[in-house]
Amino acid sequence: MKALSRICWPLVVAVGVSGCGTTYEIPSLGDTGTQRAKLLFEEGQQEGARRQLSDAAAQRRFQRVKAKVAPVGKAVCEHAAKDKADAVCDVDLAIDHSLNERNAYFTYKDNAPIIRVTMPLLKDSASDDEVAFVVGHEYGHLIGKHIEKQQQQAMVGALILGSIAVAAGASADYYDPNLVDASVALGAAAGSMAYSQSYELESDTVGTYIVHAAGYDPLDGAKFFARAEDAKTEAGKLSFWGTHPPDEKRVATVLATIERIENDIGLKKAE
Ligand SMILES: [Zn+2]
């Protein structure tokens, strides 16, 4: 969000738009937990190259995870949207066979939500938990309404600062899914789009609830994000680790969310 996030709060005050905040509270940890997050993060950073799954095994893994995560993702989405008649929670969840790099993304296609996971990502996964966490995290972007909020911020920014200044700030991190129709271009655009860190942490929080309820280990899953990988793809675009910069805060958020789940505390709306 770079340029836009800097102008965000004055905008909220100026025009009463609440585009920047998260919908849900992002839980944080005490000192012991933070230390544990640091160790787990370092463990994730040290992991080297992995043995790759065969195409068939990767597809089987995706189908197993989809069968368990999709119904929970839909239920959480419907619960979150219960006051809004126009919310769409039926996600078209599938493998993106055209994007040839490790990536996963959520976007809208013809106004319907889609989540895609690429074959290279599936083949590089070490467990069903990892793929489940990636998918749960993408549901978090839908449920947190992150695309709508970024759209709203870009529009308000254009009104106040003039379109040139905002276009310069927004072009790197924002695109309008309705303007991108070819599936290859859609995957490349959606896969290289970066959200603000608070939206990423909100997606980790919501994703942790979904993945846990679907029967997976969110902590094991979150390690996929903690790996030390290049932020750019060979084509010079932001990679999955470029749009999801690995840091201790992500692991800490997942640990803190697990702590809440173990204490029977559900997703909490932000104040
Ligand atoms: Zn994300």
Short mmCIF file of C-alpha atoms and ligand atoms in Angstrom, two decimals:
data_model
loop_
_atom_site.label_atom_id
_atom_site.label_comp_id
_atom_site.label_asym_id
_atom_site.label_seq_id
_atom_site.Cartn_x
_atom_site.Cartn_y
_atom_site.Cartn_z
CA MET A 1 0.00 0.00 0.00
CA LYS A 2 2.98 2.33 0.42
CA ALA A 3 1.85 5.75 -0.86
CA LEU A 4 -1.82 5.08 -0.23
CA SER A 5 -1.41 3.91 3.32
CA ARG A 6 0.38 7.14 4.19
CA ILE A 7 -2.62 9.17 3.08
CA CYS A 8 -5.13 6.82 4.55
CA TRP A 9 -5.94 8.18 7.97
CA PRO A 10 -6.37 11.83 6.94
CA LEU A 11 -8.73 10.55 4.27
CA VAL A 12 -10.79 8.68 6.78
CA VAL A 13 -11.17 11.83 8.80
CA ALA A 14 -11.79 14.03 5.76
CA VAL A 15 -14.48 12.00 4.06
CA GLY A 16 -15.58 9.45 6.64
CA VAL A 17 -14.46 6.41 4.69
CA SER A 18 -13.26 3.52 6.80
CA GLY A 19 -11.26 1.76 4.12
CA CYS A 20 -8.02 1.22 5.99
CA GLY A 21 -8.84 -0.58 9.20
CA THR A 22 -9.30 -4.31 9.52
CA THR A 23 -12.75 -5.80 10.15
CA TYR A 24 -11.39 -8.24 12.75
CA GLU A 25 -9.06 -7.86 15.66
CA ILE A 26 -5.53 -9.15 15.05
CA PRO A 27 -4.48 -10.91 18.28
CA SER A 28 -1.02 -10.36 19.71
CA LEU A 29 1.21 -12.39 22.04
CA GLY A 30 2.89 -12.04 25.42
CA ASP A 31 6.70 -12.20 25.78
CA THR A 32 6.99 -16.02 25.93
CA GLY A 33 4.85 -16.38 22.83
CA THR A 34 6.85 -13.76 20.96
CA GLN A 35 10.06 -15.66 21.74
CA ARG A 36 8.49 -18.87 20.44
CA ALA A 37 7.36 -17.09 17.27
CA LYS A 38 10.93 -15.87 16.74
CA LEU A 39 12.32 -19.41 17.03
CA LEU A 40 9.69 -20.90 14.72
CA PHE A 41 10.31 -18.15 12.21
CA GLU A 42 14.06 -18.79 12.24
CA GLU A 43 13.36 -22.49 11.75
CA GLY A 44 11.23 -21.68 8.70
CA GLN A 45 13.89 -19.35 7.29
CA GLN A 46 16.52 -22.07 7.39
CA GLU A 47 14.57 -24.57 5.34
CA GLY A 48 16.26 -25.38 2.05
CA ALA A 49 15.04 -26.74 -1.28
CA ARG A 50 12.36 -29.39 -1.13
CA ARG A 51 11.61 -32.57 -2.95
CA GLN A 52 8.91 -31.77 -5.52
CA LEU A 53 5.65 -33.71 -5.69
CA SER A 54 4.54 -35.30 -8.96
CA ASP A 55 1.71 -33.54 -10.85
CA ALA A 56 -0.73 -36.28 -9.84
CA ALA A 57 0.22 -36.14 -6.14
CA ALA A 58 -0.02 -32.33 -6.15
CA GLN A 59 -3.50 -32.47 -7.68
CA ARG A 60 -4.64 -35.10 -5.19
CA ARG A 61 -3.35 -32.90 -2.34
CA PHE A 62 -5.28 -29.92 -3.69
CA GLN A 63 -8.53 -31.91 -4.01
CA ARG A 64 -8.21 -33.30 -0.46
CA VAL A 65 -7.64 -29.83 0.97
CA LYS A 66 -10.38 -28.22 -1.13
CA ALA A 67 -12.96 -30.76 0.08
CA LYS A 68 -12.27 -29.86 3.71
CA VAL A 69 -11.42 -26.15 3.60
CA ALA A 70 -14.02 -24.85 1.09
CA PRO A 71 -17.13 -25.67 3.21
CA VAL A 72 -15.58 -24.02 6.30
CA GLY A 73 -14.42 -20.98 4.30
CA LYS A 74 -17.93 -20.59 2.92
CA ALA A 75 -19.53 -20.91 6.37
CA VAL A 76 -17.19 -18.31 7.91
CA CYS A 77 -17.81 -15.97 4.96
CA GLU A 78 -21.59 -16.36 5.27
CA HIS A 79 -21.46 -15.75 8.99
CA ALA A 80 -19.35 -12.62 8.46
CA ALA A 81 -21.72 -11.35 5.76
CA LYS A 82 -24.99 -12.23 7.47
CA ASP A 83 -26.22 -8.60 7.49
CA LYS A 84 -25.34 -8.00 3.86
CA ALA A 85 -27.76 -9.35 1.27
CA ASP A 86 -25.37 -8.90 -1.65
CA ALA A 87 -22.38 -10.85 -0.28
CA VAL A 88 -21.18 -13.73 -2.44
CA CYS A 89 -19.50 -16.58 -0.52
CA ASP A 90 -19.52 -19.27 -3.20
CA VAL A 91 -15.88 -19.25 -4.18
CA ASP A 92 -14.65 -20.87 -7.35
CA LEU A 93 -11.60 -22.61 -5.85
CA ALA A 94 -9.34 -24.27 -8.43
CA ILE A 95 -5.80 -24.86 -9.64
CA ASP A 96 -4.33 -22.18 -11.92
CA HIS A 97 -2.64 -24.27 -14.60
CA SER A 98 -1.33 -21.32 -16.61
CA LEU A 99 0.79 -19.42 -14.08
CA ASN A 100 4.12 -21.21 -13.99
CA GLU A 101 5.44 -20.03 -10.62
CA ARG A 102 4.66 -20.77 -6.99
CA ASN A 103 1.71 -18.55 -6.17
CA ALA A 104 -1.84 -18.38 -4.88
CA TYR A 105 -4.32 -15.55 -5.06
CA PHE A 106 -7.85 -14.38 -4.44
CA THR A 107 -9.61 -12.06 -6.85
CA TYR A 108 -12.89 -11.49 -8.65
CA LYS A 109 -13.62 -12.75 -12.12
CA ASP A 110 -16.87 -11.54 -13.71
CA ASN A 111 -17.78 -10.24 -10.25
CA ALA A 112 -17.55 -13.71 -8.69
CA PRO A 113 -14.86 -14.56 -6.11
CA ILE A 114 -12.13 -16.96 -7.22
CA ILE A 115 -9.19 -18.49 -5.38
CA ARG A 116 -6.39 -20.05 -7.39
CA VAL A 117 -3.36 -22.07 -6.37
CA THR A 118 -0.66 -22.79 -8.94
CA MET A 119 0.83 -26.20 -9.72
CA PRO A 120 4.41 -25.16 -8.81
CA LEU A 121 3.17 -24.12 -5.33
CA LEU A 122 1.31 -27.40 -4.83
CA LYS A 123 4.31 -29.43 -5.99
CA ASP A 124 6.57 -27.55 -3.56
CA SER A 125 4.27 -28.06 -0.57
CA ALA A 126 5.43 -30.40 2.20
CA SER A 127 2.03 -31.18 3.75
CA ASP A 128 -1.73 -30.81 3.32
CA ASP A 129 -1.56 -28.34 6.25
CA GLU A 130 0.55 -25.94 4.20
CA VAL A 131 -1.82 -25.91 1.24
CA ALA A 132 -4.78 -25.62 3.61
CA PHE A 133 -3.19 -22.58 5.25
CA VAL A 134 -2.53 -20.90 1.90
CA VAL A 135 -6.17 -21.47 0.86
CA GLY A 136 -7.51 -20.38 4.27
CA HIS A 137 -5.39 -17.23 4.06
CA GLU A 138 -6.88 -16.40 0.62
CA TYR A 139 -10.40 -16.82 2.07
CA GLY A 140 -9.24 -14.25 4.63
CA HIS A 141 -8.75 -11.69 1.84
CA LEU A 142 -12.34 -12.33 0.68
CA ILE A 143 -13.84 -12.21 4.18
CA GLY A 144 -11.78 -9.13 5.13
CA LYS A 145 -13.09 -7.40 1.94
CA HIS A 146 -9.55 -6.32 1.11
CA ILE A 147 -10.08 -5.76 -2.62
CA GLU A 148 -13.17 -3.61 -1.97
CA LYS A 149 -11.32 -1.61 0.67
CA GLN A 150 -8.30 -0.98 -1.57
CA GLN A 151 -10.66 0.06 -4.39
CA GLN A 152 -12.41 2.46 -2.05
CA GLN A 153 -9.10 3.93 -0.88
CA ALA A 154 -7.89 4.40 -4.45
CA MET A 155 -11.13 6.16 -5.37
CA VAL A 156 -11.10 8.46 -2.38
CA GLY A 157 -7.43 9.17 -2.97
CA ALA A 158 -8.23 10.16 -6.55
CA LEU A 159 -10.94 12.54 -5.35
CA ILE A 160 -8.70 14.31 -2.90
CA LEU A 161 -5.22 14.25 -4.38
CA GLY A 162 -6.06 14.24 -8.05
CA SER A 163 -5.74 11.20 -10.23
CA ILE A 164 -2.09 11.67 -11.23
CA ALA A 165 -0.61 11.51 -7.74
CA VAL A 166 -2.73 8.53 -6.80
CA ALA A 167 -2.13 6.66 -10.04
CA ALA A 168 1.59 6.94 -9.34
CA GLY A 169 1.15 5.55 -5.84
CA ALA A 170 -1.43 2.96 -6.69
CA SER A 171 -0.17 1.46 -9.90
CA ALA A 172 2.31 -0.86 -8.22
CA ASP A 173 -0.09 -2.40 -5.73
CA TYR A 174 -3.54 -2.06 -7.14
CA TYR A 175 -5.35 -3.29 -10.21
CA ASP A 176 -8.99 -3.49 -11.18
CA PRO A 177 -9.84 -7.18 -11.74
CA ASN A 178 -12.64 -6.21 -14.10
CA LEU A 179 -10.15 -4.67 -16.50
CA VAL A 180 -8.09 -7.85 -16.79
CA ASP A 181 -9.92 -10.57 -18.65
CA ALA A 182 -7.39 -13.04 -20.09
CA SER A 183 -6.80 -15.75 -17.48
CA VAL A 184 -3.00 -15.64 -17.79
CA ALA A 185 -2.95 -11.88 -17.28
CA LEU A 186 -5.44 -12.18 -14.42
CA GLY A 187 -3.26 -14.67 -12.55
CA ALA A 188 -0.12 -12.61 -13.12
CA ALA A 189 -1.82 -9.39 -11.98
CA ALA A 190 -3.63 -10.88 -8.99
CA GLY A 191 -0.62 -12.96 -7.96
CA SER A 192 1.71 -9.96 -7.83
CA MET A 193 -0.66 -7.63 -5.99
CA ALA A 194 0.42 -6.63 -2.48
CA TYR A 195 -1.99 -5.78 0.33
CA SER A 196 -1.10 -3.71 3.35
CA GLN A 197 0.50 -5.63 6.23
CA SER A 198 -2.57 -5.24 8.43
CA TYR A 199 -4.69 -6.92 5.76
CA GLU A 200 -2.16 -9.75 5.47
CA LEU A 201 -2.22 -10.28 9.23
CA GLU A 202 -6.02 -10.17 9.21
CA SER A 203 -6.02 -12.86 6.51
CA ASP A 204 -3.65 -14.94 8.64
CA THR A 205 -6.01 -14.54 11.60
CA VAL A 206 -9.17 -15.47 9.67
CA GLY A 207 -7.24 -18.22 7.83
CA THR A 208 -6.07 -19.75 11.11
CA TYR A 209 -9.70 -20.10 12.31
CA ILE A 210 -10.76 -21.66 9.00
CA VAL A 211 -7.85 -24.09 8.77
CA HIS A 212 -8.18 -25.20 12.39
CA ALA A 213 -11.93 -25.80 11.98
CA ALA A 214 -11.21 -27.79 8.81
CA GLY A 215 -8.97 -30.15 10.83
CA TYR A 216 -5.51 -28.89 9.82
CA ASP A 217 -2.58 -27.57 11.84
CA PRO A 218 -2.36 -23.82 11.15
CA LEU A 219 1.11 -23.52 12.65
CA ASP A 220 2.55 -26.19 10.40
CA GLY A 221 0.79 -24.48 7.51
CA ALA A 222 2.13 -21.03 8.33
CA LYS A 223 5.70 -22.25 7.95
CA PHE A 224 5.24 -22.12 4.19
CA PHE A 225 5.10 -18.33 4.46
CA ALA A 226 8.17 -18.19 6.72
CA ARG A 227 10.62 -19.60 4.16
CA ALA A 228 13.45 -17.44 2.89
CA GLU A 229 12.58 -17.05 -0.78
CA ASP A 230 13.18 -14.41 -3.46
CA ALA A 231 10.74 -11.49 -3.37
CA LYS A 232 10.80 -11.27 -7.17
CA THR A 233 10.04 -13.84 -9.85
CA GLU A 234 12.31 -14.42 -12.85
CA ALA A 235 10.01 -12.10 -14.80
CA GLY A 236 10.71 -9.33 -12.28
CA LYS A 237 7.23 -9.39 -10.69
CA LEU A 238 6.57 -9.71 -6.99
CA SER A 239 6.65 -13.38 -6.01
CA PHE A 240 4.37 -15.01 -3.44
CA TRP A 241 7.03 -14.18 -0.83
CA GLY A 242 7.27 -10.65 -2.22
CA THR A 243 3.57 -10.01 -1.70
CA HIS A 244 3.69 -11.95 1.59
CA PRO A 245 6.99 -10.82 3.17
CA PRO A 246 8.00 -13.44 5.72
CA ASP A 247 8.40 -12.05 9.22
CA GLU A 248 8.00 -13.01 12.87
CA LYS A 249 4.81 -11.04 13.15
CA ARG A 250 2.98 -13.43 10.86
CA VAL A 251 4.04 -16.46 12.92
CA ALA A 252 3.17 -14.55 16.12
CA THR A 253 -0.29 -13.73 14.77
CA VAL A 254 -0.95 -17.39 13.99
CA LEU A 255 0.30 -18.47 17.45
CA ALA A 256 -1.85 -15.84 19.16
CA THR A 257 -4.90 -16.89 17.13
CA ILE A 258 -4.34 -20.54 18.09
CA GLU A 259 -4.18 -19.40 21.73
CA ARG A 260 -7.60 -17.76 21.29
CA ILE A 261 -9.05 -20.85 19.63
CA GLU A 262 -7.79 -23.03 22.51
CA ASN A 263 -9.54 -20.67 24.92
CA ASP A 264 -12.78 -20.90 22.94
CA ILE A 265 -12.58 -17.29 21.80
CA GLY A 266 -14.05 -16.74 18.34
CA LEU A 267 -13.17 -14.17 15.67
CA LYS A 268 -13.60 -10.75 17.24
CA LYS A 269 -14.70 -7.65 15.37
CA ALA A 270 -12.16 -4.81 15.60
CA GLU A 271 -13.25 -1.90 17.79
ZN ZN B 1 -2.25 -12.51 1.36
#
